Amino acid sequence: MLFRSKLAALFPSRLKRKGKCQQQINRIPDLGILPVLKCWPHDGGRFITLPMVHTMHPETASANVGMYRMQILNKNTTAMHWQRHKTGANHFEAWRRTGKKMPVSVALGGDPVYTYAATAPLPENINEYILAGFLRKKRVNLVKCITNDLFVPEDADIIIEGFVNPSEDLVWEGPFGDHTGFYSLADWYPKFHVTCITHSHKAVYPATIVGIPPQEDSWIAKATERLFLSPVKLTLQPEIEDFHMPDAGIAHNLVIIKINKSYPGQGMKVINSLSGAGQLMFTKYMIVVSGEIDIRDYKSLLHHVFENTDFTMDLSFTYGPLDVLDHSSDNFSFGGKAGVDATIKLPEENSGRNNISNSDNCDISNLKVDILESDIIKSYNIDLIIANLPIIILSVDRSQDSDVIEKVKGLFRTKDIEGICRLILVVDHTVDITDMFMVAWQILGNTDPRRDHEFISPLSVLIDCTIKAYRKGGFPRKWPNVVCSGSETISSIDQKWSSFGIGTFINSPSNRYLRLGRKGSDEILVD
């Protein structure tokens, strides 16, 4: 009873008065009063990037707060980018069936925990302000909007009220330089009509800029790792000890899970269970480990994975839903996934297992002469092999030879490489193969795990991590370029740096990635 009482004290409360967020009321709304940013050169316009979008189901009255970017169309309309997997989109479809307009209100600012709660991977129909109250240890006070019946935080800075008409034609939204590090391409989304803008007397407009990781959203992912470990253990898999979403994997491309293993097959059991759990359904690569291993020490983690993984037995490939922002799959929001059981194997799991020990003294001289120095390979990195990790990174120019991946596979099939290399990663020639973060981000972003892996020997796998726009036969979808600042912006900031008074000069991060773009900085698509 005491626990219930304490929990109830954290539930949101509806006030019967106006809130701080309604000190100024603009019934003739003009979004031009807000300093909305155009973040990247090829964005389709200016975007509100930290909106807490409030919706309600028309039948159950269950409320939801989600974060969906909003492109400014004119002074009183925006696009509303709620993706097909999101609760906002579910509410939209429910309102469509009623034939009525859908009330929508957008909160900006207030307690920063509201922003986090709007992004948190909560189960549907769990109120985000319950989580916010729990995190800040006091309830969230809500007030009714002026022009619709939705409730918003009393202490928000700005509220944008309005509606979406489900019977209205969709609008063309995007492109947008997204948190994937690539442009998400334009598509059709609902139009949001603004009926009123309210704000506090000293309102602050909040915004974030996403792009090539790590950006601010990476820290939100780190918070999720800590906050949701206990709920996942309690409700899904009690054997989970830790999980980690590396920055290069942009939260859903790679998840590493550590378990307390006690019986054979437990690693695969965890993979199968979590692959459909909440936001983990979008995960492309899921690696499960056990034992005394720090899953944030990547070098040690890689050693552990290779010591405990037989590719012929410990890889599982499936199809399933992907985030709509994923550009690598042949089909929109649907593609391949891979699970890797890298747990320490028990005696019952050793039957038929290959000898997977790695040699401390790999002789790569013949490999270098016969394969790596071939004309079709633009560069190679064997630093990981030197560190006793059986991984080679190669770069090729697929834009000049659409059949180059098959040629690379042919080169490796002519040699006995199992004692030297178990994983061959092939990236584009524009990738700096000495930059492990860049390599990892490109691998995770540009691959469909099921489509792009191939065994070139019983124990060795090659993964094609190149741009698929250049593959033989072409690609059925548009392939976006990476997100970088334009050369004019970089030059302008460089010239103004000393006047900012913010310390030692820092080169634009975009300078590292401009070479990854194709057809120059004026193109959004790879052709």
C-alpha positions as a printed Julia matrix, in Angstrom:
527×3 Matrix{Float64}:
   0.0     0.0     0.0
   2.84    2.4     0.83
   4.5     1.7    -2.54
   1.21    2.29   -4.38
   0.7     5.53   -2.51
   4.19    6.76   -3.4
   3.7     5.77   -7.04
   0.31    7.46   -7.25
   1.9    10.65   -5.95
   4.0    10.73   -9.14
   1.06   10.47  -11.55
   0.35   13.66  -13.55
  -2.2    16.06  -12.11
  -4.69   18.15  -14.11
  -4.97   21.72  -12.86
  -8.15   23.78  -13.2
  -6.34   26.99  -14.01
  -4.15   28.35  -16.74
  -0.47   27.53  -16.6
   2.81   29.38  -16.95
   2.85   28.16  -20.56
  -0.31   30.23  -21.18
   0.81   33.62  -19.9
   0.74   34.9   -23.47
  -2.02   33.68  -25.8
  -1.85   34.23  -29.56
  -5.18   33.28  -31.16
  -3.97   34.48  -34.56
  -0.95   32.18  -34.64
   2.2    32.86  -36.59
   5.01   30.31  -36.41
   7.33   33.07  -37.58
   7.69   34.19  -33.95
   9.78   31.06  -33.33
  13.47   30.91  -34.37
  13.07   27.57  -36.16
  16.29   26.24  -37.7
  17.18   24.87  -41.09
  19.88   22.51  -39.85
  21.58   21.09  -42.97
  22.12   22.29  -46.55
  19.69   19.89  -48.22
  16.91   19.93  -45.64
  13.51   20.51  -47.19
  13.0    23.57  -45.01
  13.04   24.64  -41.39
  12.2    21.98  -38.81
  11.06   22.04  -35.2
  13.37   19.36  -33.8
  12.39   19.01  -30.13
   8.59   18.96  -30.21
   6.65   17.0   -27.62
   3.6    16.06  -29.68
   0.47   15.34  -27.64
  -2.27   13.16  -29.1
  -5.22   11.16  -27.76
  -6.96    8.01  -28.97
 -10.56    8.9   -29.93
 -12.1     5.79  -28.36
  -9.99    4.96  -25.3
  -8.92    8.57  -24.55
  -5.41    7.24  -23.82
  -2.88   10.04  -24.2
   0.53    9.9   -25.85
   3.52   12.2   -26.04
   5.92   11.51  -28.89
   8.75   13.36  -30.58
   8.11   13.78  -34.29
   9.92   16.41  -36.3
   7.77   19.18  -37.79
   8.63   20.93  -41.05
   7.37   24.52  -41.29
   5.13   24.89  -44.36
   3.85   28.42  -43.73
   2.94   30.65  -40.81
   0.23   28.33  -39.46
   0.84   24.82  -40.86
   3.56   22.21  -40.55
   4.09   18.64  -41.66
   3.84   16.03  -38.89
   6.44   13.29  -39.28
   4.96   10.49  -37.18
   6.24    7.25  -38.67
   4.08    4.18  -39.26
   5.35    2.4   -36.14
   4.69    5.3   -33.77
   1.74    5.8   -31.43
   0.94    9.15  -33.02
   0.4     7.38  -36.33
  -1.81    4.79  -34.61
  -3.91    7.58  -33.11
  -4.09    9.24  -36.54
  -5.51    6.07  -38.11
  -8.06    5.77  -35.3
  -9.2     9.36  -35.87
  -9.4     8.69  -39.61
 -12.0     5.99  -38.92
 -14.13    8.47  -36.96
 -14.19   10.98  -39.81
 -13.36   13.77  -37.33
 -10.46   16.16  -37.0
  -7.69   14.98  -34.67
  -6.66   17.39  -31.89
  -2.89   17.8   -31.56
  -0.86   20.02  -29.23
   2.9    20.48  -29.2
   4.88   21.45  -26.12
   8.35   22.98  -26.33
  10.69   23.37  -23.38
   9.87   23.1   -19.72
  11.6    20.54  -17.53
  14.19   18.74  -19.72
  12.91   15.41  -18.4
   9.76   15.94  -20.48
  11.86   15.84  -23.63
  13.48   12.6   -22.56
  10.15   11.02  -21.62
   8.76   11.83  -25.07
  11.6     9.82  -26.66
  11.65    6.94  -24.16
  10.76    3.45  -25.45
   7.69    3.05  -23.26
   4.98    0.47  -23.98
   1.96    1.91  -25.76
  -0.69    3.39  -23.42
   1.85    4.09  -20.65
   1.68    7.81  -19.95
   5.03    9.51  -20.55
   4.4    11.93  -17.7
   4.34    9.05  -15.23
   7.95    8.34  -16.25
   8.75   12.05  -16.05
   7.29   12.24  -12.54
   9.29    9.19  -11.47
  12.54   10.6   -12.84
  12.19   14.04  -11.28
  10.56   12.69   -8.1
   7.51   14.92   -8.3
   4.33   14.85  -10.33
   3.88   16.77  -13.58
   1.13   19.39  -13.49
  -0.92   19.58  -16.67
  -3.29   22.27  -17.95
  -5.99   22.14  -20.61
  -5.21   23.75  -23.93
  -7.06   26.85  -25.09
  -8.47   25.55  -28.4
  -8.66   21.78  -27.88
  -9.17   19.32  -25.03
  -5.62   18.03  -24.72
  -3.53   18.57  -21.58
   0.05   19.84  -21.64
   2.73   20.61  -18.99
   1.92   23.71  -17.02
   5.56   24.83  -16.98
   6.39   24.33  -20.66
   7.86   27.34  -22.45
   5.73   27.21  -25.6
   2.56   25.39  -26.66
   1.46   25.08  -30.28
  -2.18   23.98  -30.44
  -4.02   22.71  -33.47
  -5.39   19.73  -35.34
  -4.73   17.26  -38.12
  -7.55   16.51  -40.54
  -7.26   12.82  -41.51
  -9.45   13.36  -44.59
  -7.04   15.98  -45.95
  -4.39   15.11  -48.53
  -0.93   14.35  -47.16
   1.89   16.81  -47.73
   5.41   16.29  -49.09
   7.78   16.38  -46.11
  11.59   16.37  -46.08
  14.37   15.7   -46.89
  15.96   16.0   -43.45
  19.51   15.46  -42.21
  18.73   12.76  -39.68
  20.29   11.11  -36.63
  21.34    8.2   -38.84
  23.99   10.49  -40.35
  22.2    10.27  -43.7
  19.4    12.34  -45.18
  15.99   10.78  -44.68
  14.28   11.31  -47.99
  11.06   13.19  -48.63
   7.76   11.35  -48.22
   4.05   11.99  -47.63
   2.9    12.93  -44.13
  -0.12   14.61  -42.48
  -0.52   18.37  -42.26
  -0.8    20.03  -38.84
  -2.94   23.18  -38.65
  -2.07   25.64  -35.87
  -5.0    27.24  -34.08
  -3.22   28.94  -31.19
   0.27   29.57  -29.81
   0.74   30.21  -26.1
   3.96   30.79  -24.17
   5.42   31.99  -20.9
   6.63   35.56  -20.45
  10.27   34.49  -20.72
   9.93   31.58  -23.08
  13.04   29.84  -24.43
  12.77   28.01  -27.77
  14.58   24.63  -27.56
  16.14   22.86  -30.53
  18.61   20.1   -31.28
  20.68   19.25  -34.33
  21.09   15.63  -35.3
  23.44   14.2   -37.91
  26.46   11.94  -38.1
  26.83   10.41  -34.62
  27.59   11.14  -31.92
  25.25   14.1   -31.48
  23.05   15.1   -28.54
  20.65   12.22  -29.18
  23.49    9.77  -28.38
  23.3    10.88  -24.76
  19.58   10.18  -24.73
  20.41    6.62  -25.81
  22.91    6.32  -22.95
  20.23    7.4   -20.5
  17.9     4.75  -21.91
  20.57    2.08  -21.37
  20.67    2.89  -17.67
  17.02    3.64  -17.03
  15.5     0.69  -18.86
  17.9    -2.07  -17.77
  15.85   -2.93  -14.68
  12.44   -2.91  -16.44
  13.79   -5.16  -19.22
  15.17   -7.58  -16.61
  11.92   -7.51  -14.64
   9.45   -7.88  -17.5
  11.33   -9.7   -20.27
  14.63  -11.42  -19.5
  15.8   -11.74  -15.87
  19.18  -13.1   -17.02
  20.18   -9.77  -18.61
  23.01   -8.08  -16.72
  23.67   -5.14  -19.07
  22.96   -3.86  -22.55
  24.65   -1.27  -24.71
  23.77    0.64  -27.89
  27.04    1.96  -29.39
  27.0     5.45  -30.87
  27.97    4.14  -34.29
  24.8     2.06  -34.33
  22.47    5.07  -33.79
  20.51    3.21  -31.07
  18.86    0.54  -33.2
  21.43   -0.77  -35.7
  23.49   -2.58  -33.04
  22.61   -3.75  -29.54
  25.05   -5.66  -27.33
  23.53   -7.65  -24.46
  25.32   -9.31  -21.55
  23.57  -12.14  -19.74
  24.11  -14.4   -16.77
  24.13  -17.71  -18.62
  23.07  -20.9   -16.83
  21.86  -23.32  -19.52
  22.58  -24.23  -23.16
  20.84  -22.25  -25.88
  20.22  -19.3   -23.58
  22.01  -16.87  -25.86
  19.74  -17.66  -28.81
  16.73  -17.66  -26.51
  17.5   -14.05  -25.52
  17.99  -13.03  -29.16
  14.66  -14.57  -30.17
  12.81  -12.97  -27.27
  14.21   -9.45  -27.54
  14.0    -9.23  -31.34
  10.31   -8.38  -31.1
  10.28   -6.45  -27.83
   9.25   -2.81  -28.14
  11.78   -0.61  -29.92
  14.23   -3.54  -30.04
  12.17   -4.81  -32.98
  14.16   -2.35  -35.12
  17.55   -3.8   -34.16
  19.58   -4.98  -37.16
  22.5    -6.61  -35.33
  22.06   -8.13  -31.86
  25.08   -9.64  -30.08
  24.67  -11.59  -26.82
  27.67  -12.32  -24.57
  28.24  -13.81  -21.13
  31.02  -13.96  -18.57
  33.35  -11.31  -17.19
  33.43   -8.93  -20.12
  33.03   -5.15  -20.33
  30.71   -4.66  -23.28
  31.85   -1.03  -23.64
  35.49   -2.04  -24.1
  35.23   -2.76  -27.81
  38.63   -4.38  -28.29
  38.06   -6.83  -25.45
  34.51   -7.38  -26.67
  35.73   -8.32  -30.16
  38.21  -10.81  -28.71
  35.4   -12.33  -26.66
  33.08  -12.57  -29.67
  35.62  -14.36  -31.87
  36.7   -16.69  -29.06
  33.1   -17.8   -28.46
  31.48  -17.7   -31.89
  31.4   -20.37  -34.57
  29.83  -18.59  -37.54
  28.36  -21.86  -38.82
  26.4   -22.39  -35.61
  26.08  -19.11  -33.74
  24.65  -16.76  -36.37
  20.93  -16.48  -36.96
  19.36  -14.48  -39.77
  15.76  -13.35  -39.96
  13.52  -10.75  -41.6
  11.5    -8.19  -39.71
  10.51   -4.55  -39.28
  13.15   -1.85  -39.65
  13.07    1.79  -38.71
  11.6     3.83  -41.57
  14.83    5.86  -41.58
  16.89    2.82  -42.56
  18.03    3.26  -46.16
  19.95    0.01  -46.62
  17.16   -2.53  -47.11
  15.61   -3.26  -50.5
  12.15   -2.67  -49.02
  10.93    0.32  -47.06
  10.9    -0.39  -43.28
  11.41   -4.12  -43.78
  14.61   -6.15  -44.09
  17.16   -8.54  -42.7
  18.46   -8.94  -39.16
  21.31  -10.88  -37.59
  21.71  -12.38  -34.13
  25.12  -13.43  -32.81
  25.31  -15.84  -29.88
  28.75  -15.01  -28.5
  28.06  -16.44  -25.05
  30.56  -18.81  -23.44
  29.46  -22.24  -24.61
  28.48  -25.0   -22.21
  29.42  -28.68  -22.82
  26.04  -29.46  -24.42
  26.68  -26.78  -27.04
  30.08  -28.04  -28.19
  28.94  -30.96  -30.35
  29.93  -30.36  -33.98
  31.58  -27.04  -33.16
  34.59  -25.97  -35.21
  37.93  -25.11  -33.66
  37.69  -21.34  -33.5
  40.87  -20.45  -31.65
  42.9   -17.64  -33.18
  46.59  -17.83  -33.92
  48.82  -15.31  -32.2
  51.19  -15.25  -35.13
  49.18  -15.0   -38.33
  51.32  -15.09  -41.46
  49.65  -12.64  -43.8
  52.51  -12.28  -46.28
  50.91  -14.48  -48.94
  47.54  -12.84  -48.36
  49.06   -9.4   -48.9
  50.8   -10.37  -52.12
  48.04  -12.4   -53.73
  44.9   -10.61  -52.59
  45.36   -7.3   -50.8
  47.64   -5.85  -53.46
  45.2    -6.68  -56.24
  44.24   -3.76  -58.48
  40.58   -4.02  -57.5
  41.35   -3.3   -53.82
  41.96    0.41  -53.26
  43.24    0.12  -49.69
  43.3    -2.31  -46.8
  43.71   -2.28  -43.03
  45.24   -5.27  -41.23
  45.76   -3.53  -37.87
  43.13   -5.75  -36.24
  44.85   -8.9   -37.48
  48.1    -7.61  -36.01
  46.16   -7.19  -32.74
  45.11  -10.87  -33.02
  41.59  -10.07  -34.19
  40.79  -11.98  -37.41
  39.29   -9.01  -39.27
  40.41   -7.39  -42.51
  38.94   -4.1   -43.74
  39.09   -3.46  -47.48
  37.94   -0.59  -49.65
  36.81   -0.77  -53.27
  35.35    1.62  -55.83
  32.03    0.08  -56.71
  30.96    3.12  -58.69
  33.59    2.18  -61.3
  32.92   -1.57  -61.23
  29.47   -2.82  -60.19
  30.82   -6.39  -60.07
  33.73   -5.63  -57.75
  32.24   -7.37  -54.69
  31.99  -10.66  -56.58
  35.57  -10.21  -57.72
  36.73   -9.7   -54.13
  34.89  -12.83  -53.05
  36.64  -14.71  -55.85
  40.05  -13.5   -54.7
  39.49  -14.77  -51.17
  38.04  -18.08  -52.27
  41.36  -18.93  -53.93
  43.2   -18.92  -50.61
  43.02  -20.82  -47.34
  42.34  -17.85  -45.08
  40.63  -19.5   -42.11
  43.73  -19.39  -39.96
  44.2   -15.71  -40.77
  40.87  -14.02  -41.27
  37.3   -14.88  -40.29
  35.65  -11.57  -41.13
  36.23   -9.49  -44.29
  34.59   -6.07  -44.28
  34.36   -4.3   -47.64
  33.63   -0.57  -47.6
  33.66    2.21  -50.19
  36.98    3.72  -51.23
  35.87    7.08  -49.78
  35.84    5.64  -46.24
  38.89    6.25  -44.05
  39.61    2.64  -43.09
  41.93    3.76  -40.29
  39.0     5.51  -38.57
  37.27    2.67  -36.74
  34.24    4.76  -35.76
  33.65    5.81  -39.36
  34.05    2.22  -40.52
  31.61    0.9   -37.89
  29.02    3.59  -38.67
  29.22    2.86  -42.41
  28.99   -0.91  -41.85
  25.93   -0.65  -39.64
  24.2     1.97  -41.78
  24.83    0.51  -45.23
  24.09   -3.18  -44.68
  21.13   -5.47  -44.61
  22.56   -8.29  -42.46
  20.8   -11.11  -44.27
  21.44   -9.83  -47.79
  24.99   -8.58  -47.44
  26.83  -11.45  -45.73
  28.31  -14.45  -47.5
  30.42  -17.39  -46.37
  33.49  -17.53  -48.58
  34.82  -20.53  -46.64
  33.33  -22.71  -43.87
  34.57  -20.31  -41.17
  35.01  -16.97  -42.96
  32.33  -14.4   -43.75
  32.5   -11.41  -46.08
  30.14   -8.48  -45.49
  29.43   -6.0   -48.28
  29.25   -2.61  -46.55
  29.37   -0.49  -49.7
  26.76    1.87  -51.16
  24.18   -0.36  -52.82
  23.2     2.27  -55.37
  26.15    1.02  -57.43
  25.47   -2.69  -57.17
  24.97   -4.79  -60.26
  21.38   -4.42  -61.39
  20.9    -1.25  -59.36
  18.94   -0.63  -56.16
  15.12   -0.41  -55.95
  15.11    2.61  -53.66
  16.82    6.0   -53.58
  20.11    5.99  -51.69
  20.79    9.14  -49.63
  24.03   10.97  -49.13
  25.64   11.65  -45.76
  24.82   14.75  -43.73
  27.52   17.42  -43.78
  27.74   21.17  -43.53
  28.25   22.97  -46.82
  31.66   24.41  -47.66
  30.32   27.98  -47.34
  29.05   27.31  -43.81
  32.34   25.7   -42.77
  34.33   28.63  -44.17
  32.05   31.19  -42.5
  32.38   29.55  -39.08
  36.15   29.18  -39.46
  36.47   32.91  -40.17
  34.28   33.87  -37.21
  35.74   31.41  -34.72
  38.05   33.81  -32.9
  35.15   36.22  -32.31
  33.12   33.55  -30.5
  35.47   33.44  -27.51
  34.93   29.71  -26.99
  38.51   28.47  -26.9
  40.96   26.76  -29.21
  39.93   26.44  -32.86
  38.17   23.19  -33.75
  37.97   21.94  -37.31
  34.45   21.27  -38.54
  33.54   17.58  -38.02
  32.04   17.72  -41.5
  35.55   17.93  -42.96
  36.06   14.26  -41.98
  32.94   13.13  -43.82
  32.62   15.34  -46.91
  34.55   12.79  -48.94
  31.81   10.22  -48.28
  29.32   12.27  -50.29
  28.98   11.57  -53.99
  28.63   14.0   -56.89
  29.74   16.92  -54.76
  28.2    18.84  -51.88
  25.2    19.94  -53.97
  23.68   16.47  -54.18
  21.42   14.71  -51.7
  21.16   11.42  -53.57
  23.83    8.95  -54.58
  23.3     8.31  -58.31
